[in-house]
mmCIF file of C-alpha atoms in Angstrom:
data_model
loop_
_atom_site.group_PDB
_atom_site.id
_atom_site.type_symbol
_atom_site.label_atom_id
_atom_site.label_comp_id
_atom_site.label_asym_id
_atom_site.label_seq_id
_atom_site.Cartn_x
_atom_site.Cartn_y
_atom_site.Cartn_z
ATOM 1 C CA PRO A 186 -3.396 -13.529 -4.174
ATOM 2 C CA VAL A 187 0.367 -13.760 -3.449
ATOM 3 C CA ARG A 188 2.733 -16.716 -3.650
ATOM 4 C CA THR A 189 6.523 -16.723 -3.818
ATOM 5 C CA THR A 190 9.004 -19.553 -4.174
ATOM 6 C CA GLN A 191 12.661 -18.970 -3.262
ATOM 7 C CA LEU A 192 12.261 -15.315 -4.251
ATOM 8 C CA THR A 193 15.636 -13.573 -4.236
ATOM 9 C CA ARG A 194 16.984 -10.113 -5.003
ATOM 10 C CA ARG A 195 20.655 -9.238 -5.224
ATOM 11 C CA PHE A 196 22.341 -5.874 -5.681
ATOM 12 C CA ASP A 197 25.766 -6.839 -7.012
ATOM 13 C CA SER A 198 27.167 -9.082 -4.260
ATOM 14 C CA PHE A 199 24.658 -7.951 -1.599
ATOM 15 C CA VAL A 200 21.628 -10.218 -1.072
ATOM 16 C CA ALA A 201 18.685 -8.034 -0.001
ATOM 17 C CA VAL A 202 15.971 -10.714 -0.219
ATOM 18 C CA ASP A 203 17.132 -14.278 0.375
ATOM 19 C CA ARG A 204 14.983 -17.160 -0.971
ATOM 20 C CA VAL A 205 11.645 -16.051 0.481
ATOM 21 C CA ASP A 206 8.649 -18.413 0.426
ATOM 22 C CA ILE A 207 5.303 -16.851 1.380
ATOM 23 C CA GLU A 208 1.658 -17.405 0.582
ATOM 24 C CA VAL A 209 -0.892 -14.691 1.290
ATOM 25 C CA ARG A 210 -4.503 -15.857 1.430
ATOM 26 C CA PRO A 211 -7.463 -13.868 0.086
ATOM 27 C CA GLY A 212 -8.939 -11.388 2.567
ATOM 28 C CA GLU A 213 -6.211 -11.624 5.203
ATOM 29 C CA ILE A 214 -3.839 -9.063 6.683
ATOM 30 C CA PHE A 215 -0.358 -10.512 6.206
ATOM 31 C CA GLY A 216 2.540 -8.818 7.988
ATOM 32 C CA LEU A 217 6.245 -8.549 7.279
ATOM 33 C CA LEU A 218 7.906 -7.777 10.618
ATOM 34 C CA GLY A 219 11.564 -6.791 10.843
ATOM 35 C CA PRO A 220 13.995 -3.968 11.580
ATOM 36 C CA ASN A 221 15.031 -1.332 9.078
ATOM 37 C CA GLY A 222 17.305 -2.875 6.458
ATOM 38 C CA ALA A 223 15.774 -6.346 6.723
ATOM 39 C CA GLY A 224 14.600 -6.292 3.086
ATOM 40 C CA LYS A 225 10.885 -5.621 3.627
ATOM 41 C CA THR A 226 10.678 -2.711 1.177
ATOM 42 C CA THR A 227 12.699 -4.565 -1.464
ATOM 43 C CA LEU A 228 10.360 -7.554 -1.185
ATOM 44 C CA ILE A 229 7.265 -5.363 -1.504
ATOM 45 C CA LYS A 230 8.704 -3.563 -4.538
ATOM 46 C CA MET A 231 9.318 -6.945 -6.171
ATOM 47 C CA LEU A 232 5.743 -8.056 -5.449
ATOM 48 C CA CYS A 233 4.430 -4.780 -6.919
ATOM 49 C CA GLY A 234 6.389 -5.369 -10.127
ATOM 50 C CA LEU A 235 8.696 -2.410 -9.509
ATOM 51 C CA LEU A 236 11.846 -4.538 -9.150
ATOM 52 C CA PRO A 237 12.593 -7.735 -11.075
ATOM 53 C CA ALA A 238 13.705 -10.794 -9.105
ATOM 54 C CA SER A 239 17.272 -12.075 -9.283
ATOM 55 C CA GLY A 240 16.009 -15.597 -8.655
ATOM 56 C CA GLY A 241 12.939 -17.602 -7.673
ATOM 57 C CA ARG A 242 9.328 -16.979 -8.682
ATOM 58 C CA ALA A 243 6.419 -14.795 -7.640
ATOM 59 C CA SER A 244 2.743 -14.859 -8.550
ATOM 60 C CA VAL A 245 0.567 -11.877 -7.583
ATOM 61 C CA ALA A 246 -3.128 -11.447 -8.388
ATOM 62 C CA GLY A 247 -2.923 -14.354 -10.825
ATOM 63 C CA LEU A 248 0.044 -12.915 -12.745
ATOM 64 C CA ASP A 249 3.508 -14.483 -13.058
ATOM 65 C CA LEU A 250 5.931 -11.653 -12.292
ATOM 66 C CA GLY A 251 8.715 -13.308 -14.253
ATOM 67 C CA ASN A 252 6.979 -11.803 -17.275
ATOM 68 C CA SER A 253 7.599 -8.062 -17.869
ATOM 69 C CA ALA A 254 4.181 -7.643 -19.538
ATOM 70 C CA ALA A 255 2.540 -9.181 -16.456
ATOM 71 C CA ARG A 256 4.358 -6.700 -14.238
ATOM 72 C CA GLN A 257 2.791 -3.872 -16.248
ATOM 73 C CA GLN A 258 -0.696 -5.405 -15.993
ATOM 74 C CA LEU A 259 -0.301 -5.849 -12.248
ATOM 75 C CA ARG A 260 -0.424 -2.125 -11.548
ATOM 76 C CA ASP A 261 -4.133 -1.989 -12.410
ATOM 77 C CA ARG A 262 -4.917 -4.792 -9.943
ATOM 78 C CA ILE A 263 -3.088 -3.657 -6.811
ATOM 79 C CA GLY A 264 -2.841 -0.647 -4.552
ATOM 80 C CA TYR A 265 0.576 0.434 -3.269
ATOM 81 C CA MET A 266 1.321 2.864 -0.469
ATOM 82 C CA SER A 267 5.040 3.550 -0.297
ATOM 83 C CA GLN A 268 7.053 4.267 2.822
ATOM 84 C CA ARG A 269 7.682 7.844 1.722
ATOM 85 C CA PHE A 270 4.788 10.226 1.182
ATOM 86 C CA SER A 271 4.581 10.707 -2.575
ATOM 87 C CA LEU A 272 1.564 12.951 -3.171
ATOM 88 C CA TYR A 273 1.737 16.622 -4.155
ATOM 89 C CA ARG A 274 1.993 18.819 -1.077
ATOM 90 C CA ASP A 275 0.966 22.029 -2.868
ATOM 91 C CA LEU A 276 -2.350 20.529 -4.070
ATOM 92 C CA THR A 277 -5.502 20.151 -2.025
ATOM 93 C CA VAL A 278 -6.683 16.754 -0.824
ATOM 94 C CA THR A 279 -9.351 16.608 -3.548
ATOM 95 C CA ALA A 280 -6.974 17.797 -6.279
ATOM 96 C CA ASN A 281 -4.500 15.051 -5.392
ATOM 97 C CA LEU A 282 -7.200 12.410 -5.650
ATOM 98 C CA GLU A 283 -8.479 13.827 -8.939
ATOM 99 C CA LEU A 284 -4.944 13.700 -10.319
ATOM 100 C CA TYR A 285 -4.508 10.063 -9.277
ATOM 101 C CA ALA A 286 -7.930 9.172 -10.663
ATOM 102 C CA GLY A 287 -6.678 10.424 -14.012
ATOM 103 C CA LEU A 288 -3.455 8.439 -13.717
ATOM 104 C CA TYR A 289 -5.509 5.314 -13.040
ATOM 105 C CA SER A 290 -7.737 6.163 -16.043
ATOM 106 C CA LEU A 291 -10.826 6.136 -13.858
ATOM 107 C CA PRO A 292 -13.828 7.140 -16.028
ATOM 108 C CA ARG A 293 -14.833 10.747 -15.407
ATOM 109 C CA THR A 294 -18.403 9.674 -14.667
ATOM 110 C CA GLN A 295 -17.147 7.618 -11.695
ATOM 111 C CA ARG A 296 -14.490 9.927 -10.296
ATOM 112 C CA ARG A 297 -16.601 12.297 -8.202
ATOM 113 C CA ALA A 298 -18.568 9.533 -6.489
ATOM 114 C CA ARG A 299 -15.443 7.449 -5.849
ATOM 115 C CA ILE A 300 -13.511 10.377 -4.393
ATOM 116 C CA SER A 301 -16.444 11.470 -2.212
ATOM 117 C CA GLY A 302 -16.871 7.937 -0.934
ATOM 118 C CA LEU A 303 -13.202 7.594 -0.008
ATOM 119 C CA LEU A 304 -13.127 10.995 1.698
ATOM 120 C CA ALA A 305 -16.064 9.889 3.836
ATOM 121 C CA ASP A 306 -14.769 6.371 4.545
ATOM 122 C CA LEU A 307 -11.298 7.588 5.542
ATOM 123 C CA ARG A 308 -12.637 10.543 7.545
ATOM 124 C CA LEU A 309 -11.058 13.125 5.270
ATOM 125 C CA ALA A 310 -14.172 14.972 4.091
ATOM 126 C CA ASP A 311 -13.586 17.914 6.449
ATOM 127 C CA TYR A 312 -10.143 18.432 4.898
ATOM 128 C CA ALA A 313 -11.111 18.075 1.233
ATOM 129 C CA GLU A 314 -10.105 21.616 0.225
ATOM 130 C CA ARG A 315 -7.094 21.883 2.511
ATOM 131 C CA ARG A 316 -3.613 21.914 0.992
ATOM 132 C CA THR A 317 -1.840 18.649 1.670
ATOM 133 C CA GLN A 318 1.239 20.339 3.157
ATOM 134 C CA ALA A 319 -0.962 21.810 5.915
ATOM 135 C CA LEU A 320 -2.190 18.400 7.093
ATOM 136 C CA PRO A 321 -0.755 16.509 10.077
ATOM 137 C CA LEU A 322 1.239 13.413 9.112
ATOM 138 C CA GLY A 323 -1.525 11.035 10.180
ATOM 139 C CA LEU A 324 -4.007 12.662 7.792
ATOM 140 C CA ARG A 325 -1.435 12.671 4.999
ATOM 141 C CA GLN A 326 -1.038 8.916 5.458
ATOM 142 C CA ARG A 327 -4.803 8.484 5.152
ATOM 143 C CA LEU A 328 -4.740 10.541 1.959
ATOM 144 C CA ALA A 329 -1.993 8.301 0.550
ATOM 145 C CA LEU A 330 -4.166 5.302 1.416
ATOM 146 C CA ALA A 331 -7.127 6.902 -0.384
ATOM 147 C CA ALA A 332 -4.977 7.370 -3.506
ATOM 148 C CA ALA A 333 -3.949 3.705 -3.386
ATOM 149 C CA LEU A 334 -7.611 2.635 -3.163
ATOM 150 C CA LEU A 335 -9.039 4.858 -5.926
ATOM 151 C CA HIS A 336 -9.163 2.144 -8.604
ATOM 152 C CA GLU A 337 -10.721 -0.390 -6.182
ATOM 153 C CA PRO A 338 -7.883 -2.922 -5.997
ATOM 154 C CA HIS A 339 -8.464 -6.288 -4.306
ATOM 155 C CA LEU A 340 -4.875 -6.414 -3.046
ATOM 156 C CA LEU A 341 -3.190 -3.638 -1.084
ATOM 157 C CA PHE A 342 0.521 -3.270 -0.280
ATOM 158 C CA LEU A 343 1.384 -0.987 2.649
ATOM 159 C CA ASP A 344 5.088 -0.317 3.239
ATOM 160 C CA GLU A 345 5.541 0.853 6.852
ATOM 161 C CA PRO A 346 2.404 3.003 6.510
ATOM 162 C CA THR A 347 2.494 4.536 10.006
ATOM 163 C CA SER A 348 6.199 5.267 10.343
ATOM 164 C CA GLY A 349 6.597 8.528 12.261
ATOM 165 C CA VAL A 350 2.880 8.837 13.020
ATOM 166 C CA ASP A 351 1.670 9.439 16.583
ATOM 167 C CA PRO A 352 0.020 6.538 18.486
ATOM 168 C CA VAL A 353 -3.547 7.846 18.150
ATOM 169 C CA ALA A 354 -3.217 8.316 14.388
ATOM 170 C CA ARG A 355 -1.646 4.859 14.104
ATOM 171 C CA ARG A 356 -4.594 3.283 15.900
ATOM 172 C CA GLN A 357 -7.070 5.136 13.661
ATOM 173 C CA PHE A 358 -5.164 4.011 10.566
ATOM 174 C CA TRP A 359 -5.298 0.374 11.669
ATOM 175 C CA ASP A 360 -9.048 0.642 12.363
ATOM 176 C CA ILE A 361 -9.427 1.618 8.705
ATOM 177 C CA VAL A 362 -7.204 -1.238 7.483
ATOM 178 C CA HIS A 363 -9.247 -3.745 9.496
ATOM 179 C CA ALA A 364 -12.454 -2.380 7.987
ATOM 180 C CA LEU A 365 -11.025 -2.734 4.468
ATOM 181 C CA ALA A 366 -10.097 -6.370 5.082
ATOM 182 C CA ARG A 367 -13.199 -7.424 7.025
ATOM 183 C CA GLU A 368 -15.933 -5.444 5.288
ATOM 184 C CA GLN A 369 -14.611 -5.117 1.734
ATOM 185 C CA GLY A 370 -12.568 -8.325 1.511
ATOM 186 C CA ILE A 371 -9.375 -6.529 0.476
ATOM 187 C CA THR A 372 -6.197 -8.557 0.975
ATOM 188 C CA VAL A 373 -3.512 -6.528 2.753
ATOM 189 C CA LEU A 374 0.239 -7.132 2.861
ATOM 190 C CA VAL A 375 1.871 -4.723 5.291
ATOM 191 C CA SER A 376 5.432 -4.206 6.506
ATOM 192 C CA THR A 377 6.263 -2.821 9.929
ATOM 193 C CA HIS A 378 8.994 -2.700 12.556
ATOM 194 C CA TYR A 379 6.520 -2.066 15.409
ATOM 195 C CA MET A 380 5.743 -5.119 17.540
ATOM 196 C CA ASP A 381 2.353 -3.746 18.594
ATOM 197 C CA GLU A 382 1.342 -3.271 14.957
ATOM 198 C CA ALA A 383 2.266 -6.873 14.241
ATOM 199 C CA GLU A 384 -0.588 -7.906 16.529
ATOM 200 C CA HIS A 385 -3.071 -6.435 14.032
ATOM 201 C CA CYS A 386 -2.041 -8.988 11.389
ATOM 202 C CA ASP A 387 -3.665 -12.375 10.846
ATOM 203 C CA ARG A 388 -0.270 -13.914 10.074
ATOM 204 C CA LEU A 389 3.357 -12.763 10.088
#
C-alpha cells in the first residue's frame, strides 16, 4: 500500500524529511519511532497527500503522489487521525460522526448502520449522546479513530494517536488497532515516541 523512494521535504533551508525509503506491506502495522521533531508528522502528511514532496517519489494505495489529482483521490482511500484532536467538542459523539459521514459523502442509507457498528466496535455506544468535550481524552481518541474509519479505508494513518493518554486507555486503543489489522485486514502506519508502543508494530 505504501512505497517511497528518496522522499524528501524541505522548508526553505531546513530538511524535515531526508531521503526516506520505506515499503509498507498490506495488512501490517508499520511504525515510525522517533522523538518529537524527528519528521514523523511531516512524513505522514506527505503520505496523506497534505504536503507535496520536495524530492523523491511516493506511491500510496496505488496512486503516484507526484500528481496533484492523485493526491485528491487519495483522501477517499485512506483514513487519517492527526496528532491534535480535530473533532467538534460542542457536538455529541453521534453528531460528530454524522457530520463526518456527510463530509465523506457516505450514502444516507448506510450512515446509521455504519455509525452504530463503529460505536459498538470501539466501545463508544454508552457515550453516543454525550458531548465530546465531556469525554476523557482516551475516549476522544477512540472517537477520532471512528471518524477516520467511517468510509471503510483499507489504509489507516495514525499520528501519535495516544499522546497524553493514560496507560490503560493506551492499551485499550492498541487492542483496537490490532483487531483492525488482524480481523479486518486494514494496513496501519503509526508514529510514536513511546518505546513500549513500538513493540505493538510488526516492523519499525
